[in-house]
mmCIF file of C-alpha atoms and ligand atoms in Angstrom:
data_model
loop_
_atom_site.group_PDB
_atom_site.id
_atom_site.type_symbol
_atom_site.label_atom_id
_atom_site.label_comp_id
_atom_site.label_asym_id
_atom_site.label_seq_id
_atom_site.Cartn_x
_atom_site.Cartn_y
_atom_site.Cartn_z
ATOM 1 C CA UNK A 166 -20.212 -14.347 -12.686
ATOM 2 C CA UNK A 167 -19.578 -12.296 -15.849
ATOM 3 C CA UNK A 168 -15.975 -12.687 -17.013
ATOM 4 C CA UNK A 169 -14.719 -10.555 -19.922
ATOM 5 C CA UNK A 170 -11.709 -12.056 -21.693
ATOM 6 C CA UNK A 171 -9.653 -9.405 -23.484
ATOM 7 C CA UNK A 172 -7.922 -11.276 -26.310
ATOM 8 C CA UNK A 173 -10.667 -13.881 -26.023
ATOM 9 C CA UNK A 174 -10.258 -14.884 -29.685
ATOM 10 C CA UNK A 175 -6.533 -15.736 -29.313
ATOM 11 C CA UNK A 176 -4.691 -18.975 -28.530
ATOM 12 C CA UNK A 177 -5.063 -18.692 -24.741
ATOM 13 C CA UNK A 178 -8.168 -16.492 -24.742
ATOM 14 C CA UNK A 179 -10.382 -18.837 -26.765
ATOM 15 C CA UNK A 180 -9.545 -21.708 -24.380
ATOM 16 C CA UNK A 181 -10.198 -19.520 -21.313
ATOM 17 C CA UNK A 182 -13.596 -18.514 -22.735
ATOM 18 C CA UNK A 183 -14.507 -22.191 -23.235
ATOM 19 C CA UNK A 184 -13.399 -23.154 -19.698
ATOM 20 C CA UNK A 185 -15.307 -20.252 -18.117
ATOM 21 C CA UNK A 186 -18.488 -21.295 -19.950
ATOM 22 C CA UNK A 187 -17.983 -24.968 -18.981
ATOM 23 C CA UNK A 188 -17.785 -23.805 -15.380
ATOM 24 C CA UNK A 189 -21.223 -22.182 -15.781
ATOM 25 C CA UNK A 190 -20.160 -18.540 -15.840
ATOM 26 C CA UNK A 191 -20.879 -15.952 -18.537
ATOM 27 C CA UNK A 192 -17.835 -15.299 -20.758
ATOM 28 C CA UNK A 193 -17.410 -12.459 -23.241
ATOM 29 C CA UNK A 194 -14.624 -12.777 -25.837
ATOM 30 C CA UNK A 195 -13.439 -9.203 -26.369
ATOM 31 C CA UNK A 196 -10.997 -8.293 -29.144
ATOM 32 C CA UNK A 197 -10.877 -6.133 -32.284
ATOM 33 C CA UNK A 198 -12.612 -8.898 -34.239
ATOM 34 C CA UNK A 199 -15.563 -8.739 -31.801
ATOM 35 C CA UNK A 200 -15.593 -4.906 -31.776
ATOM 36 C CA UNK A 201 -13.443 -4.248 -28.678
ATOM 37 C CA UNK A 202 -10.108 -2.480 -29.083
ATOM 38 C CA UNK A 203 -8.106 -1.737 -25.927
ATOM 39 C CA UNK A 204 -5.616 0.432 -27.830
ATOM 40 C CA UNK A 205 -8.304 2.956 -28.765
ATOM 41 C CA UNK A 206 -10.790 2.095 -26.014
ATOM 42 C CA UNK A 207 -13.476 1.404 -28.613
ATOM 43 C CA UNK A 208 -16.254 -0.906 -27.389
ATOM 44 C CA UNK A 209 -14.714 -1.337 -23.916
ATOM 45 C CA UNK A 210 -17.387 0.411 -21.894
ATOM 46 C CA UNK A 211 -20.173 -1.681 -23.444
ATOM 47 C CA UNK A 212 -18.246 -4.950 -23.100
ATOM 48 C CA UNK A 213 -17.467 -4.350 -19.421
ATOM 49 C CA UNK A 214 -21.025 -3.451 -18.374
ATOM 50 C CA UNK A 215 -21.939 -5.686 -15.432
ATOM 51 C CA UNK A 216 -18.571 -7.497 -15.523
ATOM 52 C CA UNK A 217 -17.225 -9.018 -12.298
ATOM 53 C CA UNK A 218 -13.846 -10.071 -13.661
ATOM 54 C CA UNK A 219 -11.614 -9.006 -16.559
ATOM 55 C CA UNK A 220 -8.964 -11.390 -17.872
ATOM 56 C CA UNK A 221 -6.326 -9.798 -20.107
ATOM 57 C CA UNK A 222 -4.698 -12.326 -22.438
ATOM 58 C CA UNK A 223 -4.373 -9.952 -25.387
ATOM 59 C CA UNK A 224 -1.112 -9.622 -27.280
ATOM 60 C CA UNK A 225 0.662 -6.894 -29.175
ATOM 61 C CA UNK A 226 0.553 -7.413 -32.955
ATOM 62 C CA UNK A 227 4.254 -6.412 -32.973
ATOM 63 C CA UNK A 228 7.094 -7.799 -30.804
ATOM 64 C CA UNK A 229 9.276 -4.716 -31.516
ATOM 65 C CA UNK A 230 10.070 -2.555 -28.489
ATOM 66 C CA UNK A 231 8.181 0.679 -29.246
ATOM 67 C CA UNK A 232 4.940 -0.774 -30.628
ATOM 68 C CA UNK A 233 4.838 -3.416 -27.868
ATOM 69 C CA UNK A 234 5.471 -0.826 -25.142
ATOM 70 C CA UNK A 235 2.777 1.403 -26.637
ATOM 71 C CA UNK A 236 0.337 -1.522 -26.935
ATOM 72 C CA UNK A 237 0.691 -2.827 -23.381
ATOM 73 C CA UNK A 238 0.803 0.565 -21.591
ATOM 74 C CA UNK A 239 -1.990 2.259 -23.570
ATOM 75 C CA UNK A 240 -4.205 -0.848 -23.462
ATOM 76 C CA UNK A 241 -3.681 -1.239 -19.704
ATOM 77 C CA UNK A 242 -4.615 2.414 -19.145
ATOM 78 C CA UNK A 243 -7.838 2.179 -21.180
ATOM 79 C CA UNK A 244 -8.723 -1.147 -19.619
ATOM 80 C CA UNK A 245 -8.173 -0.025 -16.023
ATOM 81 C CA UNK A 246 -10.180 3.196 -16.535
ATOM 82 C CA UNK A 247 -13.065 1.180 -17.993
ATOM 83 C CA UNK A 248 -12.833 -1.414 -15.175
ATOM 84 C CA UNK A 249 -13.098 1.307 -12.526
ATOM 85 C CA UNK A 250 -16.155 2.821 -14.225
ATOM 86 C CA UNK A 251 -17.799 -0.614 -14.471
ATOM 87 C CA UNK A 252 -16.958 -1.603 -10.862
ATOM 88 C CA UNK A 253 -14.928 -4.661 -11.919
ATOM 89 C CA UNK A 254 -13.656 -6.428 -8.796
ATOM 90 C CA UNK A 255 -10.831 -8.600 -10.177
ATOM 91 C CA UNK A 256 -8.319 -8.179 -13.012
ATOM 92 C CA UNK A 257 -6.236 -11.160 -14.170
ATOM 93 C CA UNK A 258 -3.205 -10.639 -16.406
ATOM 94 C CA UNK A 259 -1.111 -13.252 -18.208
ATOM 95 C CA UNK A 260 2.619 -12.509 -18.216
ATOM 96 C CA UNK A 261 5.895 -14.396 -18.648
ATOM 97 C CA UNK A 262 8.126 -16.266 -16.162
ATOM 98 C CA UNK A 263 11.349 -14.315 -15.563
ATOM 99 C CA UNK A 264 10.027 -11.279 -17.456
ATOM 100 C CA UNK A 265 11.515 -8.746 -15.023
ATOM 101 C CA UNK A 266 15.005 -10.225 -15.325
ATOM 102 C CA UNK A 267 15.498 -9.489 -19.041
ATOM 103 C CA UNK A 268 15.786 -5.684 -19.252
ATOM 104 C CA UNK A 269 17.544 -5.742 -22.640
ATOM 105 C CA UNK A 270 14.578 -7.318 -24.441
ATOM 106 C CA UNK A 271 12.025 -4.664 -25.401
ATOM 107 C CA UNK A 272 8.964 -6.935 -25.555
ATOM 108 C CA UNK A 273 9.677 -8.122 -21.999
ATOM 109 C CA UNK A 274 10.065 -4.519 -20.813
ATOM 110 C CA UNK A 275 6.634 -3.859 -22.294
ATOM 111 C CA UNK A 276 5.162 -6.805 -20.367
ATOM 112 C CA UNK A 277 6.791 -5.508 -17.152
ATOM 113 C CA UNK A 278 5.159 -2.111 -17.790
ATOM 114 C CA UNK A 279 1.818 -3.903 -18.236
ATOM 115 C CA UNK A 280 2.286 -5.740 -14.908
ATOM 116 C CA UNK A 281 3.212 -2.466 -13.160
ATOM 117 C CA UNK A 282 0.107 -0.731 -14.490
ATOM 118 C CA UNK A 283 -2.005 -3.564 -13.096
ATOM 119 C CA UNK A 284 -0.268 -3.530 -9.682
ATOM 120 C CA UNK A 285 -0.648 0.254 -9.398
ATOM 121 C CA UNK A 286 -4.232 0.377 -10.681
ATOM 122 C CA UNK A 287 -6.137 0.013 -7.431
ATOM 123 C CA UNK A 288 -8.231 -2.758 -9.017
ATOM 124 C CA UNK A 289 -7.788 -6.089 -7.147
ATOM 125 C CA UNK A 290 -5.596 -8.293 -9.331
ATOM 126 C CA UNK A 291 -3.884 -11.619 -9.934
ATOM 127 C CA UNK A 292 -0.912 -12.114 -12.264
ATOM 128 C CA UNK A 293 -0.213 -15.503 -13.847
ATOM 129 C CA UNK A 294 3.257 -15.822 -15.355
ATOM 130 C CA UNK A 295 3.755 -18.713 -17.779
ATOM 131 C CA UNK A 296 6.818 -20.072 -19.527
ATOM 132 C CA UNK A 297 6.938 -20.304 -23.348
ATOM 133 C CA UNK A 298 4.001 -22.131 -24.931
ATOM 134 C CA UNK A 299 4.564 -25.435 -26.793
ATOM 135 C CA UNK A 300 2.747 -23.779 -29.720
ATOM 136 C CA UNK A 301 5.459 -21.098 -29.794
ATOM 137 C CA UNK A 302 8.339 -23.530 -30.529
ATOM 138 C CA UNK A 303 7.445 -24.205 -34.196
ATOM 139 C CA UNK A 304 7.156 -20.481 -35.117
ATOM 140 C CA UNK A 305 10.460 -19.787 -33.348
ATOM 141 C CA UNK A 306 12.013 -22.610 -35.397
ATOM 142 C CA UNK A 307 10.544 -21.189 -38.604
ATOM 143 C CA UNK A 308 11.915 -17.719 -37.774
ATOM 144 C CA UNK A 309 15.339 -19.325 -37.185
ATOM 145 C CA UNK A 310 15.463 -21.365 -40.394
ATOM 146 C CA UNK A 311 18.127 -20.727 -43.027
ATOM 147 C CA UNK A 312 17.797 -23.196 -45.904
ATOM 148 C CA UNK A 313 17.620 -26.630 -44.253
ATOM 149 C CA UNK A 314 19.189 -25.447 -40.991
ATOM 150 C CA UNK A 315 17.321 -24.314 -37.890
ATOM 151 C CA UNK A 316 19.865 -22.137 -36.061
ATOM 152 C CA UNK A 317 18.987 -21.674 -32.391
ATOM 153 C CA UNK A 318 20.811 -21.102 -29.084
ATOM 154 C CA UNK A 319 20.923 -23.530 -26.164
ATOM 155 C CA UNK A 320 19.122 -21.214 -23.692
ATOM 156 C CA UNK A 321 17.144 -23.329 -21.241
ATOM 157 C CA UNK A 322 13.338 -23.253 -21.506
ATOM 158 C CA UNK A 323 10.597 -25.056 -19.608
ATOM 159 C CA UNK A 324 7.759 -24.859 -22.133
ATOM 160 C CA UNK A 325 4.127 -25.509 -21.279
ATOM 161 C CA UNK A 326 1.010 -26.528 -23.228
ATOM 162 C CA UNK A 327 -1.290 -23.574 -23.896
ATOM 163 C CA UNK A 328 -4.158 -25.699 -22.547
ATOM 164 C CA UNK A 329 -2.386 -25.876 -19.163
ATOM 165 C CA UNK A 330 -1.863 -22.087 -19.236
ATOM 166 C CA UNK A 331 -5.525 -21.487 -20.054
ATOM 167 C CA UNK A 332 -6.562 -23.753 -17.167
ATOM 168 C CA UNK A 333 -4.415 -21.760 -14.715
ATOM 169 C CA UNK A 334 -5.726 -18.427 -16.028
ATOM 170 C CA UNK A 335 -9.355 -19.585 -15.866
ATOM 171 C CA UNK A 336 -8.848 -20.898 -12.322
ATOM 172 C CA UNK A 337 -7.408 -17.500 -11.313
ATOM 173 C CA UNK A 338 -10.408 -15.757 -12.899
ATOM 174 C CA UNK A 339 -13.065 -17.470 -10.792
ATOM 175 C CA UNK A 340 -10.922 -17.396 -7.617
ATOM 176 C CA UNK A 341 -10.303 -14.452 -5.287
ATOM 177 C CA UNK A 342 -7.638 -11.880 -6.301
ATOM 178 C CA UNK A 343 -4.176 -12.966 -5.076
ATOM 179 C CA UNK A 344 -2.458 -9.550 -5.356
ATOM 180 C CA UNK A 345 0.575 -11.563 -6.411
ATOM 181 C CA UNK A 346 2.203 -13.682 -9.100
ATOM 182 C CA UNK A 347 1.634 -17.387 -9.788
ATOM 183 C CA UNK A 348 4.443 -18.908 -11.899
ATOM 184 C CA UNK A 349 3.567 -21.903 -14.072
ATOM 185 C CA UNK A 350 5.654 -24.031 -16.445
ATOM 186 C CA UNK A 351 5.895 -27.440 -18.065
ATOM 187 C CA UNK A 352 7.380 -30.600 -16.544
ATOM 188 C CA UNK A 353 10.713 -30.608 -18.436
ATOM 189 C CA UNK A 354 13.652 -28.265 -18.968
ATOM 190 C CA UNK A 355 15.471 -28.400 -22.321
ATOM 191 C CA UNK A 356 17.766 -26.152 -24.319
ATOM 192 C CA UNK A 357 15.901 -24.419 -27.162
ATOM 193 C CA UNK A 358 18.173 -26.247 -29.629
ATOM 194 C CA UNK A 359 17.189 -29.578 -28.016
ATOM 195 C CA UNK A 360 13.498 -28.644 -28.225
ATOM 196 C CA UNK A 361 14.078 -28.131 -31.949
ATOM 197 C CA UNK A 362 15.644 -31.595 -32.193
ATOM 198 C CA UNK A 363 12.743 -33.195 -30.317
ATOM 199 C CA UNK A 364 10.288 -31.419 -32.645
ATOM 200 C CA UNK A 365 12.055 -32.641 -35.788
ATOM 201 C CA UNK A 366 12.419 -36.184 -34.407
ATOM 202 C CA UNK A 367 8.631 -36.397 -33.955
ATOM 203 C CA UNK A 368 7.782 -34.385 -37.088
ATOM 204 C CA UNK A 369 10.726 -34.686 -39.508
ATOM 205 C CA UNK A 370 10.665 -32.214 -42.410
ATOM 206 C CA UNK A 371 14.200 -32.363 -43.797
ATOM 207 C CA UNK A 372 15.596 -29.639 -41.535
ATOM 208 C CA UNK A 373 18.295 -30.140 -38.899
ATOM 209 C CA UNK A 374 19.110 -28.068 -35.831
ATOM 210 C CA UNK A 375 22.433 -26.238 -35.556
ATOM 211 C CA UNK A 376 23.288 -24.780 -32.152
ATOM 212 C CA UNK A 377 24.100 -21.114 -32.645
ATOM 213 C CA UNK A 378 24.227 -18.910 -29.550
ATOM 214 C CA UNK A 379 23.985 -15.767 -31.698
ATOM 215 C CA UNK A 380 20.893 -16.712 -33.719
ATOM 216 C CA UNK A 381 17.241 -15.722 -33.504
ATOM 217 C CA UNK A 382 14.832 -14.278 -30.984
ATOM 218 C CA UNK A 383 16.443 -15.919 -27.935
ATOM 219 C CA UNK A 384 20.100 -15.048 -28.708
ATOM 220 C CA UNK A 385 21.811 -13.671 -25.601
ATOM 221 C CA UNK A 386 18.799 -14.384 -23.386
ATOM 222 C CA UNK A 387 19.869 -14.889 -19.740
ATOM 223 C CA UNK A 388 19.129 -18.207 -18.034
ATOM 224 C CA UNK A 389 15.971 -16.993 -16.230
ATOM 225 C CA UNK A 390 13.116 -18.421 -18.309
ATOM 226 C CA UNK A 391 12.770 -21.741 -16.438
ATOM 227 C CA UNK A 392 11.669 -20.081 -13.198
ATOM 228 C CA UNK A 393 12.623 -20.958 -9.648
ATOM 229 C CA UNK A 394 11.269 -23.256 -6.933
ATOM 230 C CA UNK A 395 8.044 -21.206 -6.680
ATOM 231 C CA UNK A 396 7.009 -22.488 -10.112
ATOM 232 C CA UNK A 397 3.943 -24.751 -10.331
ATOM 233 C CA UNK A 398 4.489 -27.604 -12.758
ATOM 234 C CA UNK A 399 1.819 -28.561 -15.295
ATOM 235 C CA UNK A 400 1.447 -32.198 -16.360
ATOM 236 C CA UNK A 401 1.687 -32.212 -20.166
ATOM 237 C CA UNK A 402 5.105 -33.139 -21.631
ATOM 238 C CA UNK A 403 6.317 -31.682 -24.942
ATOM 239 C CA UNK A 404 7.017 -34.931 -26.812
ATOM 240 C CA UNK A 405 3.702 -36.493 -25.737
ATOM 241 C CA UNK A 406 1.909 -33.302 -26.855
ATOM 242 C CA UNK A 407 3.698 -33.270 -30.227
ATOM 243 C CA UNK A 408 2.757 -36.900 -30.886
ATOM 244 C CA UNK A 409 -0.910 -36.103 -30.262
ATOM 245 C CA UNK A 410 -0.954 -33.402 -32.966
HETATM 246 N N1 LIG B 269 3.874 -17.069 -26.567
HETATM 247 C C1 LIG B 269 4.341 -17.458 -25.389
HETATM 248 O O1 LIG B 269 5.119 -18.412 -25.306
HETATM 249 C C2 LIG B 269 3.907 -16.730 -24.131
HETATM 250 C C3 LIG B 269 4.430 -17.132 -22.885
HETATM 251 C C4 LIG B 269 3.966 -16.499 -21.726
HETATM 252 C C5 LIG B 269 3.008 -15.489 -21.802
HETATM 253 N N2 LIG B 269 2.547 -15.090 -23.038
HETATM 254 C C6 LIG B 269 1.513 -14.033 -23.086
HETATM 255 O O2 LIG B 269 0.276 -14.640 -23.399
HETATM 256 C C7 LIG B 269 -0.620 -13.637 -23.892
HETATM 257 C C8 LIG B 269 -1.557 -14.248 -24.939
HETATM 258 O O3 LIG B 269 -0.809 -14.793 -25.990
HETATM 259 P P1 LIG B 269 -1.522 -15.596 -27.176
HETATM 260 O O4 LIG B 269 -0.445 -16.395 -27.843
HETATM 261 O O5 LIG B 269 -2.757 -16.262 -26.698
HETATM 262 O O6 LIG B 269 -1.934 -14.396 -28.146
HETATM 263 P P2 LIG B 269 -2.593 -14.481 -29.602
HETATM 264 O O7 LIG B 269 -3.039 -15.862 -29.938
HETATM 265 O O8 LIG B 269 -1.685 -13.760 -30.537
HETATM 266 O O9 LIG B 269 -3.929 -13.621 -29.404
HETATM 267 C C9 LIG B 269 -3.842 -12.244 -29.222
HETATM 268 C C10 LIG B 269 -5.216 -11.734 -28.854
HETATM 269 O O10 LIG B 269 -5.079 -10.324 -28.603
HETATM 270 C C11 LIG B 269 -6.133 -9.677 -29.283
HETATM 271 N N3 LIG B 269 -5.782 -8.295 -29.565
HETATM 272 C C12 LIG B 269 -4.862 -7.810 -30.444
HETATM 273 N N4 LIG B 269 -4.904 -6.460 -30.474
HETATM 274 C C13 LIG B 269 -5.885 -6.098 -29.595
HETATM 275 C C14 LIG B 269 -6.433 -4.853 -29.209
HETATM 276 N N5 LIG B 269 -5.997 -3.695 -29.743
HETATM 277 N N6 LIG B 269 -7.432 -4.826 -28.303
HETATM 278 C C15 LIG B 269 -7.909 -5.991 -27.754
HETATM 279 N N7 LIG B 269 -7.428 -7.215 -28.078
HETATM 280 C C16 LIG B 269 -6.426 -7.253 -28.999
HETATM 281 C C17 LIG B 269 -6.333 -10.497 -30.563
HETATM 282 O O11 LIG B 269 -7.582 -10.190 -31.116
HETATM 283 P P3 LIG B 269 -7.990 -10.456 -32.663
HETATM 284 O O12 LIG B 269 -8.095 -11.960 -32.791
HETATM 285 O O13 LIG B 269 -9.296 -9.784 -32.819
HETATM 286 O O14 LIG B 269 -6.886 -9.865 -33.482
HETATM 287 C C18 LIG B 269 -6.255 -11.906 -29.970
HETATM 288 O O15 LIG B 269 -7.493 -12.262 -29.402
HETATM 289 C C19 LIG B 269 0.278 -12.479 -24.378
HETATM 290 O O16 LIG B 269 0.053 -11.356 -23.550
HETATM 291 C C20 LIG B 269 1.708 -12.996 -24.179
HETATM 292 O O17 LIG B 269 2.604 -11.995 -23.733
HETATM 293 C C21 LIG B 269 2.964 -15.687 -24.190
#
């Protein structure tokens, strides 16, 4: 099976490419750094020649509403057109748990638009929705740091190791299209502020966490990011993962 991974050089994509190859399939890592740009369409036709499956784990370089909306809608359009020309028989997209319940957050609206484009495309599809990646916690903390304080709200998250996300995406890629959504998350639910405390307890760096419901990227986020009872739970715990790094 030839599986083209759009965003195949990124955090999730590079792990999906490795898993696909381990499984004995052909994997192509497609991204601007390998000459494939879904925003312009450049290199897509060549990359998709003979492809059975396309996995889209690309990400917008900007999290702001307009650029993200432009990235995900334009990329989806180019990708779907190229998939139809190439006769691709399965498209897998990675999205976010609870994404359609946060209409006030532009990046999430952009991801919903991406999902809609995939559902309406006519190409058989599977959507994997993951919770926030463990790897995402440290950058969120850095963005929320003022002096020695990390100011973050107590919104509940159920973060997951990127390796567990990649495994679920790869599994979807070599399985039949589900025409639906598979929700995946980590084994534990914590407030974002508590996740910051756990991080600094394992890797102290002089900073302390201050709970501030008005601070940072997740301020005002509704309590929808932990998923519901349809969520499949991955094994890796956050503290155990941190200690291994
Ligand atoms: N962060 C989270 O907690 C979280 C949670 C759930 C779902 N997600 C979703 O997971 C997906 C993957 O995230 P990630 O952290 O693995 O991303 P990442 O590490 O930032 O990688 C982004 C990838 O997208 C590629 N890319 C950028 N612009 C492109 C373009 N114009 N055409 C084709 N490829 C392009 C990059 O290629 P280059 O290397 O060549 O620049 C890179 O391979 C995203 O869609 C995100 O919404 C994230």
